[in-house]
mmCIF file of C-alpha atoms in Angstrom:
data_model
loop_
_atom_site.group_PDB
_atom_site.id
_atom_site.type_symbol
_atom_site.label_atom_id
_atom_site.label_comp_id
_atom_site.label_asym_id
_atom_site.label_seq_id
_atom_site.Cartn_x
_atom_site.Cartn_y
_atom_site.Cartn_z
ATOM 1 C CA MET Y 440 -59.969 -68.846 133.448
ATOM 2 C CA GLU Y 441 -59.045 -70.514 130.174
ATOM 3 C CA VAL Y 442 -60.537 -67.620 128.176
ATOM 4 C CA ILE Y 443 -58.614 -65.097 130.294
ATOM 5 C CA TYR Y 444 -55.397 -67.056 129.766
ATOM 6 C CA GLU Y 445 -55.954 -67.221 125.999
ATOM 7 C CA ASN Y 446 -56.642 -63.470 125.794
ATOM 8 C CA PHE Y 447 -53.538 -62.772 127.860
ATOM 9 C CA LEU Y 448 -51.431 -64.808 125.442
ATOM 10 C CA LEU Y 449 -52.873 -62.815 122.556
ATOM 11 C CA LEU Y 450 -51.071 -59.738 123.878
ATOM 12 C CA PHE Y 451 -47.754 -61.367 122.962
ATOM 13 C CA GLN Y 452 -48.709 -62.277 119.417
ATOM 14 C CA GLY Y 453 -47.804 -60.085 116.442
ATOM 15 C CA ASP Y 454 -48.287 -56.399 117.130
ATOM 16 C CA ASN Y 455 -50.748 -56.949 119.978
ATOM 17 C CA TRP Y 456 -48.070 -55.813 122.444
ATOM 18 C CA LYS Y 457 -48.983 -52.289 121.335
ATOM 19 C CA MET Y 458 -52.427 -52.576 122.935
ATOM 20 C CA PRO Y 459 -51.255 -51.887 126.528
ATOM 21 C CA ILE Y 460 -49.600 -48.685 125.249
ATOM 22 C CA MET Y 461 -53.002 -47.546 124.013
ATOM 23 C CA TRP Y 462 -54.510 -48.450 127.394
ATOM 24 C CA ILE Y 463 -52.021 -46.015 128.955
ATOM 25 C CA ILE Y 464 -52.942 -43.327 126.430
ATOM 26 C CA GLY Y 465 -56.618 -43.926 127.180
ATOM 27 C CA GLY Y 466 -55.876 -43.715 130.897
ATOM 28 C CA ILE Y 467 -54.098 -40.371 130.436
ATOM 29 C CA LEU Y 468 -57.134 -38.973 128.601
ATOM 30 C CA ILE Y 469 -59.429 -40.190 131.394
ATOM 31 C CA PHE Y 470 -57.079 -38.659 133.992
ATOM 32 C CA LEU Y 471 -57.115 -35.283 132.240
ATOM 33 C CA ALA Y 472 -60.910 -35.423 132.011
ATOM 34 C CA ILE Y 473 -61.575 -36.332 135.645
ATOM 35 C CA LYS Y 474 -58.629 -34.985 137.632
ATOM 36 C CA LYS Y 475 -57.889 -31.875 135.584
ATOM 37 C CA ASP Y 476 -61.485 -31.253 134.413
ATOM 38 C CA MET Y 477 -60.271 -30.698 130.844
ATOM 39 C CA GLU Y 478 -63.163 -31.101 128.420
ATOM 40 C CA PRO Y 479 -64.486 -34.196 130.274
ATOM 41 C CA THR Y 480 -67.476 -34.573 127.936
ATOM 42 C CA LEU Y 481 -65.012 -35.219 125.121
ATOM 43 C CA LEU Y 482 -61.860 -36.689 126.672
ATOM 44 C CA LEU Y 483 -63.600 -39.203 128.947
ATOM 45 C CA PRO Y 484 -65.413 -40.970 126.054
ATOM 46 C CA MET Y 485 -62.230 -40.799 123.936
ATOM 47 C CA GLY Y 486 -60.147 -42.311 126.715
ATOM 48 C CA PHE Y 487 -62.589 -45.098 127.505
ATOM 49 C CA GLY Y 488 -63.153 -45.781 123.803
ATOM 50 C CA THR Y 489 -59.396 -46.055 123.260
ATOM 51 C CA ILE Y 490 -59.205 -48.803 125.866
ATOM 52 C CA LEU Y 491 -62.327 -50.487 124.504
ATOM 53 C CA VAL Y 492 -61.093 -50.800 120.911
ATOM 54 C CA ASN Y 493 -57.693 -52.099 122.028
ATOM 55 C CA LEU Y 494 -58.868 -55.222 123.789
ATOM 56 C CA PRO Y 495 -58.220 -58.629 122.158
ATOM 57 C CA PHE Y 496 -61.199 -59.650 120.022
ATOM 58 C CA SER Y 497 -63.048 -56.458 120.962
ATOM 59 C CA GLY Y 498 -66.619 -56.835 119.755
ATOM 60 C CA ALA Y 499 -66.925 -53.045 119.563
ATOM 61 C CA ILE Y 500 -64.964 -52.875 116.317
ATOM 62 C CA GLY Y 501 -64.876 -54.838 113.085
ATOM 63 C CA GLU Y 502 -67.396 -54.813 110.294
ATOM 64 C CA ASP Y 503 -70.346 -55.569 112.592
ATOM 65 C CA GLY Y 504 -69.001 -53.828 115.695
ATOM 66 C CA ALA Y 505 -71.190 -51.225 117.360
ATOM 67 C CA LEU Y 506 -68.548 -48.485 117.248
ATOM 68 C CA GLU Y 507 -67.696 -49.148 113.602
ATOM 69 C CA ILE Y 508 -71.390 -48.906 112.725
ATOM 70 C CA LEU Y 509 -71.634 -45.670 114.718
ATOM 71 C CA PHE Y 510 -68.517 -44.316 112.999
ATOM 72 C CA ASN Y 511 -69.912 -45.027 109.543
ATOM 73 C CA ALA Y 512 -73.292 -43.557 110.478
ATOM 74 C CA GLY Y 513 -72.056 -40.389 112.165
ATOM 75 C CA ILE Y 514 -68.487 -39.486 111.232
ATOM 76 C CA ALA Y 515 -67.755 -41.030 107.847
ATOM 77 C CA ASN Y 516 -70.644 -39.014 106.379
ATOM 78 C CA GLU Y 517 -69.978 -35.917 108.578
ATOM 79 C CA LEU Y 518 -73.408 -36.156 110.262
ATOM 80 C CA PHE Y 519 -72.171 -35.790 113.850
ATOM 81 C CA PRO Y 520 -69.917 -32.760 113.188
ATOM 82 C CA LEU Y 521 -72.649 -30.913 111.334
ATOM 83 C CA ILE Y 522 -75.279 -31.590 113.994
ATOM 84 C CA LEU Y 523 -72.783 -30.530 116.660
ATOM 85 C CA PHE Y 524 -72.381 -27.213 114.860
ATOM 86 C CA ILE Y 525 -76.083 -26.512 115.483
ATOM 87 C CA GLY Y 526 -75.454 -26.915 119.213
ATOM 88 C CA ILE Y 527 -72.311 -24.776 119.098
ATOM 89 C CA GLY Y 528 -74.127 -22.063 117.164
ATOM 90 C CA ALA Y 529 -76.902 -22.042 119.759
ATOM 91 C CA MET Y 530 -74.306 -21.534 122.505
ATOM 92 C CA ILE Y 531 -72.590 -18.563 120.867
ATOM 93 C CA ASP Y 532 -73.489 -15.002 121.746
ATOM 94 C CA PHE Y 533 -72.197 -12.802 118.931
ATOM 95 C CA GLY Y 534 -73.037 -9.674 120.954
ATOM 96 C CA PRO Y 535 -69.412 -8.890 121.969
ATOM 97 C CA LEU Y 536 -68.339 -9.200 118.342
ATOM 98 C CA LEU Y 537 -71.199 -7.077 117.024
ATOM 99 C CA THR Y 538 -70.458 -4.291 119.523
ATOM 100 C CA ASN Y 539 -66.784 -4.312 118.499
ATOM 101 C CA PRO Y 540 -66.592 -5.567 114.884
ATOM 102 C CA LYS Y 541 -62.824 -5.110 114.602
ATOM 103 C CA LEU Y 542 -62.475 -8.244 116.743
ATOM 104 C CA ILE Y 543 -63.236 -10.231 113.577
ATOM 105 C CA LEU Y 544 -59.691 -9.374 112.486
ATOM 106 C CA PHE Y 545 -58.274 -11.392 115.370
ATOM 107 C CA GLY Y 546 -60.253 -14.425 114.265
ATOM 108 C CA ALA Y 547 -58.729 -14.119 110.807
ATOM 109 C CA ALA Y 548 -55.189 -13.535 112.106
ATOM 110 C CA ALA Y 549 -55.351 -16.556 114.389
ATOM 111 C CA GLN Y 550 -55.786 -18.864 111.378
ATOM 112 C CA PHE Y 551 -52.156 -18.113 110.465
ATOM 113 C CA GLY Y 552 -51.075 -21.485 111.832
ATOM 114 C CA ILE Y 553 -53.165 -23.330 109.237
ATOM 115 C CA PHE Y 554 -51.229 -21.962 106.308
ATOM 116 C CA MET Y 555 -47.851 -22.196 108.042
ATOM 117 C CA THR Y 556 -48.567 -25.836 108.815
ATOM 118 C CA LEU Y 557 -49.724 -26.499 105.248
ATOM 119 C CA SER Y 558 -46.295 -25.496 103.959
ATOM 120 C CA LEU Y 559 -44.491 -27.623 106.531
ATOM 121 C CA ALA Y 560 -46.797 -30.639 106.189
ATOM 122 C CA SER Y 561 -46.230 -30.664 102.426
ATOM 123 C CA LEU Y 562 -42.581 -31.534 103.067
ATOM 124 C CA PHE Y 563 -43.474 -34.725 104.945
ATOM 125 C CA PHE Y 564 -46.766 -35.690 103.310
ATOM 126 C CA PRO Y 565 -46.473 -35.273 99.530
ATOM 127 C CA GLU Y 566 -50.158 -35.946 98.828
ATOM 128 C CA SER Y 567 -51.907 -32.594 98.943
ATOM 129 C CA LYS Y 568 -55.065 -34.122 100.443
ATOM 130 C CA ASP Y 569 -53.069 -35.284 103.477
ATOM 131 C CA ALA Y 570 -51.074 -32.065 103.922
ATOM 132 C CA ALA Y 571 -54.221 -29.931 103.647
ATOM 133 C CA SER Y 572 -56.145 -32.148 106.087
ATOM 134 C CA ILE Y 573 -53.312 -32.005 108.612
ATOM 135 C CA ALA Y 574 -53.051 -28.228 108.275
ATOM 136 C CA ILE Y 575 -56.711 -27.762 109.179
ATOM 137 C CA ILE Y 576 -55.912 -29.032 112.688
ATOM 138 C CA GLY Y 577 -54.839 -25.419 113.115
ATOM 139 C CA ALA Y 578 -58.478 -24.403 112.814
ATOM 140 C CA ALA Y 579 -58.730 -25.544 116.452
ATOM 141 C CA ASP Y 580 -62.106 -26.968 115.541
ATOM 142 C CA GLY Y 581 -62.680 -30.716 115.737
ATOM 143 C CA PRO Y 582 -65.833 -30.883 113.564
ATOM 144 C CA THR Y 583 -64.161 -28.845 110.818
ATOM 145 C CA SER Y 584 -61.135 -31.142 110.901
ATOM 146 C CA ILE Y 585 -63.360 -34.198 110.512
ATOM 147 C CA VAL Y 586 -65.311 -32.733 107.599
ATOM 148 C CA VAL Y 587 -62.184 -31.587 105.730
ATOM 149 C CA ALA Y 588 -60.269 -34.853 106.254
ATOM 150 C CA ASN Y 589 -63.262 -36.977 105.237
ATOM 151 C CA THR Y 590 -64.132 -34.851 102.216
ATOM 152 C CA LEU Y 591 -60.560 -34.838 100.923
ATOM 153 C CA GLY Y 592 -60.199 -38.570 101.640
ATOM 154 C CA SER Y 593 -57.059 -38.252 103.762
ATOM 155 C CA ASN Y 594 -55.157 -41.415 104.634
ATOM 156 C CA TYR Y 595 -54.713 -40.167 108.203
ATOM 157 C CA THR Y 596 -58.225 -39.154 109.231
ATOM 158 C CA GLY Y 597 -57.983 -40.950 112.586
ATOM 159 C CA ALA Y 598 -54.771 -39.257 113.695
ATOM 160 C CA ILE Y 599 -56.063 -35.875 112.492
ATOM 161 C CA MET Y 600 -59.283 -36.243 114.500
ATOM 162 C CA VAL Y 601 -57.402 -37.266 117.620
ATOM 163 C CA ALA Y 602 -54.897 -34.397 117.277
ATOM 164 C CA ALA Y 603 -57.619 -31.803 116.677
ATOM 165 C CA TYR Y 604 -59.754 -32.794 119.646
ATOM 166 C CA SER Y 605 -56.832 -33.447 121.982
ATOM 167 C CA TYR Y 606 -55.239 -30.056 121.370
ATOM 168 C CA MET Y 607 -58.601 -28.316 121.716
ATOM 169 C CA ALA Y 608 -58.864 -29.797 125.193
ATOM 170 C CA LEU Y 609 -55.238 -28.894 125.975
ATOM 171 C CA VAL Y 610 -55.611 -25.188 125.096
ATOM 172 C CA PRO Y 611 -55.272 -24.201 128.816
ATOM 173 C CA ILE Y 612 -51.866 -25.909 128.815
ATOM 174 C CA ILE Y 613 -50.622 -24.928 125.347
ATOM 175 C CA GLN Y 614 -51.527 -21.251 125.098
ATOM 176 C CA PRO Y 615 -50.357 -19.605 128.373
ATOM 177 C CA PRO Y 616 -46.602 -20.275 127.988
ATOM 178 C CA ILE Y 617 -46.692 -19.170 124.342
ATOM 179 C CA ILE Y 618 -48.546 -15.962 125.217
ATOM 180 C CA LYS Y 619 -46.132 -15.153 128.039
ATOM 181 C CA LEU Y 620 -43.153 -15.833 125.794
ATOM 182 C CA ILE Y 621 -44.156 -13.245 123.184
ATOM 183 C CA THR Y 622 -45.715 -10.550 125.401
ATOM 184 C CA THR Y 623 -44.376 -8.345 128.159
ATOM 185 C CA LYS Y 624 -45.903 -7.997 131.593
ATOM 186 C CA LYS Y 625 -46.833 -4.420 130.710
ATOM 187 C CA GLU Y 626 -48.695 -5.602 127.607
ATOM 188 C CA ARG Y 627 -50.545 -8.283 129.547
ATOM 189 C CA ARG Y 628 -51.710 -5.655 132.037
ATOM 190 C CA ILE Y 629 -53.339 -3.430 129.395
ATOM 191 C CA ARG Y 630 -56.926 -2.741 130.374
ATOM 192 C CA MET Y 631 -59.681 -2.509 127.791
ATOM 193 C CA ASN Y 632 -62.973 -0.725 128.335
ATOM 194 C CA VAL Y 633 -66.141 -2.691 127.738
ATOM 195 C CA LYS Y 634 -68.352 -0.993 125.183
ATOM 196 C CA GLY Y 635 -71.887 -0.591 126.457
ATOM 197 C CA ALA Y 636 -73.546 -0.458 123.043
ATOM 198 C CA LYS Y 637 -76.650 -2.601 122.846
ATOM 199 C CA VAL Y 638 -77.190 -4.891 119.873
ATOM 200 C CA SER Y 639 -80.726 -4.860 118.512
ATOM 201 C CA LYS Y 640 -82.690 -8.053 118.101
ATOM 202 C CA LEU Y 641 -82.988 -7.435 114.359
ATOM 203 C CA THR Y 642 -79.193 -7.209 114.053
ATOM 204 C CA ARG Y 643 -78.767 -10.461 115.964
ATOM 205 C CA ILE Y 644 -81.258 -12.194 113.661
ATOM 206 C CA LEU Y 645 -79.802 -10.810 110.444
ATOM 207 C CA PHE Y 646 -76.187 -11.536 111.398
ATOM 208 C CA PRO Y 647 -76.262 -15.360 110.999
ATOM 209 C CA ILE Y 648 -78.197 -15.042 107.743
ATOM 210 C CA ILE Y 649 -75.770 -12.498 106.269
ATOM 211 C CA VAL Y 650 -72.711 -14.481 107.405
ATOM 212 C CA THR Y 651 -74.098 -17.590 105.688
ATOM 213 C CA LEU Y 652 -74.662 -15.686 102.449
ATOM 214 C CA VAL Y 653 -71.219 -14.037 102.494
ATOM 215 C CA ALA Y 654 -69.412 -17.279 103.398
ATOM 216 C CA GLY Y 655 -71.252 -19.078 100.610
ATOM 217 C CA LEU Y 656 -69.944 -16.531 98.117
ATOM 218 C CA ILE Y 657 -66.376 -16.441 99.453
ATOM 219 C CA ALA Y 658 -65.887 -20.148 100.161
ATOM 220 C CA PRO Y 659 -68.769 -22.249 98.755
ATOM 221 C CA ALA Y 660 -67.343 -25.449 100.215
ATOM 222 C CA SER Y 661 -67.819 -24.020 103.712
ATOM 223 C CA ILE Y 662 -71.549 -23.529 103.310
ATOM 224 C CA SER Y 663 -72.611 -26.665 105.181
ATOM 225 C CA LEU Y 664 -70.302 -25.889 108.109
ATOM 226 C CA VAL Y 665 -71.160 -22.193 108.306
ATOM 227 C CA GLY Y 666 -74.826 -22.860 107.547
ATOM 228 C CA PHE Y 667 -75.335 -25.326 110.411
ATOM 229 C CA LEU Y 668 -73.383 -23.083 112.813
ATOM 230 C CA MET Y 669 -75.427 -20.039 111.884
ATOM 231 C CA PHE Y 670 -78.701 -21.976 111.902
ATOM 232 C CA GLY Y 671 -77.982 -22.909 115.517
ATOM 233 C CA ASN Y 672 -77.340 -19.256 116.303
ATOM 234 C CA LEU Y 673 -80.558 -18.216 114.546
ATOM 235 C CA ILE Y 674 -82.475 -20.662 116.758
ATOM 236 C CA ARG Y 675 -80.934 -18.899 119.751
ATOM 237 C CA GLU Y 676 -81.619 -15.352 118.607
ATOM 238 C CA CYS Y 677 -85.025 -15.614 116.925
ATOM 239 C CA GLY Y 678 -86.831 -15.518 120.286
ATOM 240 C CA VAL Y 679 -89.586 -17.992 119.379
ATOM 241 C CA LEU Y 680 -87.695 -21.266 119.835
ATOM 242 C CA ASN Y 681 -86.376 -20.943 123.376
ATOM 243 C CA SER Y 682 -86.972 -24.565 124.357
ATOM 244 C CA LEU Y 683 -85.362 -25.780 121.121
ATOM 245 C CA SER Y 684 -82.414 -23.454 121.676
ATOM 246 C CA GLU Y 685 -81.918 -24.790 125.194
ATOM 247 C CA THR Y 686 -82.102 -28.366 123.908
ATOM 248 C CA ALA Y 687 -79.530 -27.633 121.191
ATOM 249 C CA GLN Y 688 -77.153 -25.989 123.669
ATOM 250 C CA LYS Y 689 -77.324 -28.691 126.304
ATOM 251 C CA VAL Y 690 -78.864 -32.045 125.389
ATOM 252 C CA LEU Y 691 -77.985 -32.107 121.689
ATOM 253 C CA ALA Y 692 -74.449 -30.712 122.037
ATOM 254 C CA ASN Y 693 -73.568 -32.979 124.965
ATOM 255 C CA LEU Y 694 -75.046 -36.097 123.365
ATOM 256 C CA ILE Y 695 -73.268 -35.600 120.044
ATOM 257 C CA THR Y 696 -69.996 -34.740 121.822
ATOM 258 C CA ILE Y 697 -70.172 -38.028 123.730
ATOM 259 C CA PHE Y 698 -70.876 -39.950 120.515
ATOM 260 C CA LEU Y 699 -68.027 -38.138 118.766
ATOM 261 C CA GLY Y 700 -65.563 -38.822 121.553
ATOM 262 C CA ILE Y 701 -66.175 -42.545 121.811
ATOM 263 C CA THR Y 702 -66.528 -42.984 118.048
ATOM 264 C CA VAL Y 703 -63.268 -41.175 117.250
ATOM 265 C CA ALA Y 704 -61.613 -43.920 119.288
ATOM 266 C CA VAL Y 705 -62.414 -46.374 116.471
ATOM 267 C CA ARG Y 706 -59.426 -44.830 114.674
ATOM 268 C CA MET Y 707 -57.201 -45.230 117.735
ATOM 269 C CA GLN Y 708 -56.544 -48.927 117.312
ATOM 270 C CA ALA Y 709 -52.920 -49.696 118.154
ATOM 271 C CA ASN Y 710 -51.825 -50.955 114.732
ATOM 272 C CA GLU Y 711 -53.298 -47.902 113.028
ATOM 273 C CA PHE Y 712 -52.386 -45.279 115.612
ATOM 274 C CA LEU Y 713 -48.881 -46.188 116.801
ATOM 275 C CA GLN Y 714 -47.016 -45.192 113.667
ATOM 276 C CA LEU Y 715 -44.364 -42.610 112.862
ATOM 277 C CA GLU Y 716 -46.877 -40.705 110.721
ATOM 278 C CA THR Y 717 -49.184 -40.310 113.723
ATOM 279 C CA LEU Y 718 -46.408 -38.787 115.812
ATOM 280 C CA MET Y 719 -45.574 -36.434 112.946
ATOM 281 C CA ILE Y 720 -49.218 -35.377 112.665
ATOM 282 C CA LEU Y 721 -49.407 -34.740 116.409
ATOM 283 C CA GLY Y 722 -46.256 -32.642 116.134
ATOM 284 C CA LEU Y 723 -47.603 -30.672 113.175
ATOM 285 C CA GLY Y 724 -50.890 -30.144 115.003
ATOM 286 C CA LEU Y 725 -49.038 -28.675 117.975
ATOM 287 C CA PHE Y 726 -47.051 -26.491 115.570
ATOM 288 C CA ALA Y 727 -50.329 -25.233 114.090
ATOM 289 C CA PHE Y 728 -51.802 -24.364 117.496
ATOM 290 C CA ILE Y 729 -48.630 -22.545 118.531
ATOM 291 C CA PHE Y 730 -48.539 -20.437 115.380
ATOM 292 C CA ASP Y 731 -52.277 -19.735 115.572
ATOM 293 C CA THR Y 732 -51.586 -18.208 118.965
ATOM 294 C CA VAL Y 733 -48.496 -16.356 117.753
ATOM 295 C CA GLY Y 734 -50.346 -15.026 114.698
ATOM 296 C CA GLY Y 735 -53.206 -13.614 116.766
ATOM 297 C CA VAL Y 736 -50.971 -12.033 119.415
ATOM 298 C CA MET Y 737 -48.531 -10.492 116.925
ATOM 299 C CA PHE Y 738 -51.407 -9.047 114.897
ATOM 300 C CA ALA Y 739 -52.724 -7.355 118.043
ATOM 301 C CA LYS Y 740 -49.274 -5.933 118.740
ATOM 302 C CA LEU Y 741 -49.097 -4.663 115.170
ATOM 303 C CA MET Y 742 -52.460 -2.924 115.584
ATOM 304 C CA ASN Y 743 -51.173 -1.198 118.697
ATOM 305 C CA LEU Y 744 -48.445 0.496 116.648
ATOM 306 C CA PHE Y 745 -51.104 2.425 114.734
ATOM 307 C CA SER Y 746 -53.760 2.925 117.391
ATOM 308 C CA LYS Y 747 -54.147 5.268 120.360
ATOM 309 C CA ASN Y 748 -56.550 2.894 122.094
ATOM 310 C CA LYS Y 749 -54.289 -0.035 122.846
ATOM 311 C CA VAL Y 750 -55.625 -3.582 122.859
ATOM 312 C CA ASN Y 751 -54.326 -6.238 125.167
ATOM 313 C CA PRO Y 752 -52.286 -8.502 122.832
ATOM 314 C CA MET Y 753 -53.558 -11.589 124.648
ATOM 315 C CA ILE Y 754 -56.927 -10.949 122.996
ATOM 316 C CA GLY Y 755 -55.349 -12.041 119.711
ATOM 317 C CA ALA Y 756 -54.683 -15.502 121.146
ATOM 318 C CA ALA Y 757 -58.420 -15.921 121.735
ATOM 319 C CA GLY Y 758 -58.964 -15.651 117.994
ATOM 320 C CA ILE Y 759 -58.580 -19.403 117.593
ATOM 321 C CA SER Y 760 -61.748 -21.430 117.297
ATOM 322 C CA ALA Y 761 -61.435 -23.366 120.565
ATOM 323 C CA PHE Y 762 -64.641 -21.895 122.015
ATOM 324 C CA PRO Y 763 -64.965 -20.988 124.846
ATOM 325 C CA MET Y 764 -61.719 -22.421 126.297
ATOM 326 C CA SER Y 765 -59.406 -19.879 124.713
ATOM 327 C CA ALA Y 766 -61.465 -16.894 125.879
ATOM 328 C CA ARG Y 767 -61.410 -18.279 129.426
ATOM 329 C CA VAL Y 768 -57.635 -18.752 129.257
ATOM 330 C CA VAL Y 769 -57.053 -15.137 128.201
ATOM 331 C CA HIS Y 770 -59.475 -13.802 130.822
ATOM 332 C CA LYS Y 771 -57.775 -15.827 133.556
ATOM 333 C CA MET Y 772 -54.313 -14.658 132.481
ATOM 334 C CA GLY Y 773 -55.504 -11.053 132.536
ATOM 335 C CA LEU Y 774 -56.749 -11.421 136.122
ATOM 336 C CA GLU Y 775 -53.476 -13.046 137.162
ATOM 337 C CA GLU Y 776 -51.571 -9.969 135.988
ATOM 338 C CA ASP Y 777 -54.118 -7.449 137.331
ATOM 339 C CA ASN Y 778 -57.109 -8.553 139.393
ATOM 340 C CA GLN Y 779 -59.144 -5.676 137.952
ATOM 341 C CA ASN Y 780 -58.327 -6.480 134.313
ATOM 342 C CA PHE Y 781 -61.523 -8.014 132.942
ATOM 343 C CA LEU Y 782 -60.927 -9.247 129.403
ATOM 344 C CA LEU Y 783 -63.700 -11.814 129.062
ATOM 345 C CA MET Y 784 -66.020 -9.817 126.793
ATOM 346 C CA HIS Y 785 -63.214 -8.866 124.406
ATOM 347 C CA ALA Y 786 -61.759 -12.368 124.442
ATOM 348 C CA ALA Y 787 -65.189 -13.877 123.816
ATOM 349 C CA GLY Y 788 -65.688 -11.577 120.827
ATOM 350 C CA ALA Y 789 -62.364 -12.647 119.334
ATOM 351 C CA ASN Y 790 -63.145 -16.276 120.145
ATOM 352 C CA VAL Y 791 -66.489 -16.345 118.345
ATOM 353 C CA SER Y 792 -64.929 -14.566 115.369
ATOM 354 C CA GLY Y 793 -62.389 -17.390 115.325
ATOM 355 C CA GLN Y 794 -65.249 -19.879 115.163
ATOM 356 C CA ILE Y 795 -66.508 -18.221 111.993
ATOM 357 C CA ALA Y 796 -63.017 -17.796 110.525
ATOM 358 C CA SER Y 797 -62.113 -21.438 111.123
ATOM 359 C CA VAL Y 798 -65.046 -22.848 109.168
ATOM 360 C CA ILE Y 799 -64.423 -20.396 106.343
ATOM 361 C CA ALA Y 800 -60.756 -21.434 106.345
ATOM 362 C CA GLY Y 801 -61.893 -25.065 106.170
ATOM 363 C CA GLY Y 802 -64.071 -24.191 103.193
ATOM 364 C CA MET Y 803 -61.161 -22.440 101.474
ATOM 365 C CA ILE Y 804 -58.990 -25.524 101.958
ATOM 366 C CA LEU Y 805 -61.723 -27.644 100.380
ATOM 367 C CA ASN Y 806 -62.051 -25.193 97.500
ATOM 368 C CA PHE Y 807 -58.325 -25.339 96.761
ATOM 369 C CA PHE Y 808 -57.711 -29.056 97.293
ATOM 370 C CA GLY Y 809 -61.114 -30.696 96.891
#
């Protein structure tokens, strides 16, 4: 009882009163994971980790704390994000993109928010390494955000990681109202035919190799990100590593995601997290996601001005890298407007193109500011 009493008193010393606020934040993340089923593999560990690192005298943090050791071993050196990219690559089917290559344009257009946010972030964060790291939240790709922020040595890596992963999980909440705001009901009801072209095995094998080579020439700093992503996809498509592909898609991806979620919480300690800069970064991250969505949708509408075969503008919103959440959101919205409007294949093609575009954009940021 004496220990409990002493720990309770600690909450009223210095800035320790901020800890209960972080418990609430952790509880909200756990609620979203369990009740709303929003990226539970990620948000549940983040939520629990947030509570864990905000307990008085928490043995999980500090120089010898287990989470701090895990953070230094897996995030500070970008190991976890890169390994996760192998799992993500093994999950991705580039077939819809290869049957309709113009979908790659939507992936590029949906990175618009990155560069809009870079301009805005520069006004509030004068150090280019911080502004560039914050802007990459718009890549809608947590691993890319971690690699860019760590490589550039941003002062706000923790807040950037939290914003990137939180908004990825909140895509089903963020995107629909934005899409509805900038499209008409008629546009949302546009049907798109599914192309029946079959992609050869050779094409599927060559694609990740060629993408790696091209990305290495365009944005050399992206080569580790693109390379690990495409290596995972090559494992999937080669046809001789089926058990390894299944392991990468399920066991490896889930395990690393859990480690990432709970380890990111190391940078959610109250004194470090509850600052004005953190709120500004969260706001800028939301701005980036909104303008990613706007950029993709408006590009699709622009294409329709010059094309007889109209595309559903919502497909452009799936060009962000939040795979596969964004594609699911667009598909669901299409069915809500017309229960025979099946957009999943098109949305998935745009979504996987966004995955490629986001890591290339991250590499370009590193090339310019690294």
